[in-house]
PDB file of C-alpha atoms in Angstrom:
ATOM      1  CA  MET A  10     -42.236  21.457  77.475  1.00  0.00           C
ATOM      2  CA  CYS A  11     -39.576  21.088  80.157  1.00  0.00           C
ATOM      3  CA  THR A  12     -40.382  22.497  83.572  1.00  0.00           C
ATOM      4  CA  GLN A  13     -37.856  23.063  86.308  1.00  0.00           C
ATOM      5  CA  THR A  14     -38.748  22.644  89.963  1.00  0.00           C
ATOM      6  CA  LYS A  15     -38.193  25.503  92.391  1.00  0.00           C
ATOM      7  CA  ALA A  16     -35.457  23.491  94.118  1.00  0.00           C
ATOM      8  CA  ALA A  17     -33.668  22.774  90.833  1.00  0.00           C
ATOM      9  CA  ALA A  18     -33.806  26.476  89.967  1.00  0.00           C
ATOM     10  CA  LEU A  19     -32.265  27.321  93.343  1.00  0.00           C
ATOM     11  CA  MET A  20     -29.520  24.722  92.876  1.00  0.00           C
ATOM     12  CA  ALA A  21     -28.670  26.109  89.433  1.00  0.00           C
ATOM     13  CA  ASN A  22     -27.676  29.376  91.129  1.00  0.00           C
ATOM     14  CA  ILE A  23     -25.476  27.884  93.863  1.00  0.00           C
ATOM     15  CA  PRO A  24     -21.751  28.401  93.165  1.00  0.00           C
ATOM     16  CA  LEU A  25     -20.069  24.995  92.878  1.00  0.00           C
ATOM     17  CA  ALA A  26     -16.999  26.161  94.812  1.00  0.00           C
ATOM     18  CA  ASP A  27     -16.392  28.933  97.306  1.00  0.00           C
ATOM     19  CA  ILE A  28     -13.024  28.928  99.051  1.00  0.00           C
ATOM     20  CA  ASP A  29     -10.755  31.536 100.569  1.00  0.00           C
ATOM     21  CA  PRO A  30      -8.375  33.173  98.082  1.00  0.00           C
ATOM     22  CA  SER A  31      -5.236  31.979  99.859  1.00  0.00           C
ATOM     23  CA  GLY A  32      -3.919  30.107 102.866  1.00  0.00           C
ATOM     24  CA  VAL A  33      -4.383  26.717 104.478  1.00  0.00           C
ATOM     25  CA  PHE A  34      -7.900  25.978 105.662  1.00  0.00           C
ATOM     26  CA  LYS A  35     -10.555  23.331 106.188  1.00  0.00           C
ATOM     27  CA  TYR A  36     -13.085  22.472 103.483  1.00  0.00           C
ATOM     28  CA  VAL A  37     -16.231  20.368 103.216  1.00  0.00           C
ATOM     29  CA  LEU A  38     -17.869  18.646 100.260  1.00  0.00           C
ATOM     30  CA  ILE A  39     -21.648  19.034 100.513  1.00  0.00           C
ATOM     31  CA  ARG A  40     -24.327  17.267  98.473  1.00  0.00           C
ATOM     32  CA  VAL A  41     -27.362  19.511  98.049  1.00  0.00           C
ATOM     33  CA  HIS A  42     -30.599  17.835  96.985  1.00  0.00           C
ATOM     34  CA  SER A  43     -34.206  18.742  96.419  1.00  0.00           C
ATOM     35  CA  ARG A  44     -36.897  18.070  99.011  1.00  0.00           C
ATOM     36  CA  GLU A  45     -39.608  18.391  96.374  1.00  0.00           C
ATOM     37  CA  GLU A  46     -41.707  15.308  95.567  1.00  0.00           C
ATOM     38  CA  GLY A  47     -40.492  13.541  92.432  1.00  0.00           C
ATOM     39  CA  ASP A  48     -37.425  15.760  92.027  1.00  0.00           C
ATOM     40  CA  ASP A  49     -34.119  13.883  92.218  1.00  0.00           C
ATOM     41  CA  ALA A  50     -31.958  16.906  91.360  1.00  0.00           C
ATOM     42  CA  GLU A  51     -28.709  17.209  93.304  1.00  0.00           C
ATOM     43  CA  VAL A  52     -25.430  19.068  93.127  1.00  0.00           C
ATOM     44  CA  ASP A  53     -22.114  18.690  94.968  1.00  0.00           C
ATOM     45  CA  ILE A  54     -20.497  21.876  96.243  1.00  0.00           C
ATOM     46  CA  VAL A  55     -17.198  22.697  97.968  1.00  0.00           C
ATOM     47  CA  ARG A  56     -16.827  25.279 100.717  1.00  0.00           C
ATOM     48  CA  GLY A  57     -13.515  26.114 102.406  1.00  0.00           C
ATOM     49  CA  TYR A  58     -12.745  28.944 104.820  1.00  0.00           C
ATOM     50  CA  GLY A  59      -9.955  29.968 107.150  1.00  0.00           C
ATOM     51  CA  TRP A  60     -12.331  31.234 109.822  1.00  0.00           C
ATOM     52  CA  ALA A  61     -13.589  27.700 110.603  1.00  0.00           C
ATOM     53  CA  GLU A  62     -12.136  26.017 113.648  1.00  0.00           C
ATOM     54  CA  TYR A  63     -13.906  22.770 112.748  1.00  0.00           C
ATOM     55  CA  HIS A  64     -15.243  21.296 109.511  1.00  0.00           C
ATOM     56  CA  ALA A  65     -18.698  21.201 111.102  1.00  0.00           C
ATOM     57  CA  ASP A  66     -18.597  25.003 111.483  1.00  0.00           C
ATOM     58  CA  ILE A  67     -18.543  25.343 107.702  1.00  0.00           C
ATOM     59  CA  TYR A  68     -21.191  22.689 107.155  1.00  0.00           C
ATOM     60  CA  ASP A  69     -23.527  24.182 109.762  1.00  0.00           C
ATOM     61  CA  LYS A  70     -23.299  27.695 108.291  1.00  0.00           C
ATOM     62  CA  VAL A  71     -23.740  26.618 104.664  1.00  0.00           C
ATOM     63  CA  SER A  72     -26.499  24.068 105.312  1.00  0.00           C
ATOM     64  CA  ASP A  73     -28.448  26.546 107.480  1.00  0.00           C
ATOM     65  CA  GLU A  74     -28.361  29.095 104.644  1.00  0.00           C
ATOM     66  CA  LEU A  75     -29.338  26.622 101.924  1.00  0.00           C
ATOM     67  CA  GLU A  76     -32.030  24.771 103.882  1.00  0.00           C
ATOM     68  CA  LYS A  77     -33.837  27.833 105.264  1.00  0.00           C
ATOM     69  CA  GLY A  78     -36.401  27.958 102.425  1.00  0.00           C
ATOM     70  CA  GLY A  79     -37.450  24.345 102.991  1.00  0.00           C
ATOM     71  CA  LEU A  80     -36.829  23.280  99.364  1.00  0.00           C
ATOM     72  CA  LEU A  81     -33.258  21.991  99.741  1.00  0.00           C
ATOM     73  CA  ASP A  82     -31.539  19.423 101.934  1.00  0.00           C
ATOM     74  CA  CYS A  83     -27.793  19.127 102.581  1.00  0.00           C
ATOM     75  CA  GLU A  84     -25.552  16.188 103.378  1.00  0.00           C
ATOM     76  CA  CYS A  85     -21.849  16.359 104.185  1.00  0.00           C
ATOM     77  CA  ILE A  86     -20.084  13.746 102.070  1.00  0.00           C
ATOM     78  CA  GLY A  87     -16.465  14.633 102.788  1.00  0.00           C
ATOM     79  CA  GLY A  88     -13.880  17.173 103.698  1.00  0.00           C
ATOM     80  CA  GLY A  89     -10.279  17.831 104.503  1.00  0.00           C
ATOM     81  CA  ARG A  90      -7.801  20.643 104.055  1.00  0.00           C
ATOM     82  CA  ILE A  91      -6.836  22.916 101.211  1.00  0.00           C
ATOM     83  CA  LYS A  92      -3.611  24.817 100.714  1.00  0.00           C
ATOM     84  CA  HIS A  93      -4.439  27.572  98.229  1.00  0.00           C
ATOM     85  CA  ASP A  94      -1.816  29.809  96.643  1.00  0.00           C
ATOM     86  CA  SER A  95      -3.768  31.933  94.176  1.00  0.00           C
ATOM     87  CA  GLN A  96      -0.728  33.905  93.004  1.00  0.00           C
ATOM     88  CA  ALA A  97       1.081  30.715  92.016  1.00  0.00           C
ATOM     89  CA  LYS A  98      -2.236  29.268  90.765  1.00  0.00           C
ATOM     90  CA  LYS A  99      -1.817  26.153  92.918  1.00  0.00           C
ATOM     91  CA  ILE A 100      -4.253  24.238  95.090  1.00  0.00           C
ATOM     92  CA  HIS A 101      -3.273  21.250  97.221  1.00  0.00           C
ATOM     93  CA  VAL A 102      -6.234  19.250  98.548  1.00  0.00           C
ATOM     94  CA  TYR A 103      -5.473  16.700 101.251  1.00  0.00           C
ATOM     95  CA  GLY A 104      -6.625  14.943 104.389  1.00  0.00           C
ATOM     96  CA  TYR A 105     -10.100  13.971 105.412  1.00  0.00           C
ATOM     97  CA  SER A 106     -12.815  14.868 107.885  1.00  0.00           C
ATOM     98  CA  MET A 107     -15.196  12.874 110.036  1.00  0.00           C
ATOM     99  CA  VAL A 108     -18.134  15.320 110.120  1.00  0.00           C
TER     100      VAL A 108
END
């Protein structure tokens, strides 16, 4: 019988990507992992929003939301900029961030 930890169940419901529908904006790549003993589950997610002045603004908001239950931990592993043109179905990912 396979049992799933509470943290792994939470991670299974986290959208892998959430970015604004169009425009040029900052994004961060976040590794989410379990804090539960013996659970090495992790998932990488992308978040990108035009409202963010700094990459850290995105990371702080997302990590605060995900870590509030005490089961998950977040780590910023990268970032940069995205130019998203949803009508043309094009995404240009470039640059980097020192978060």
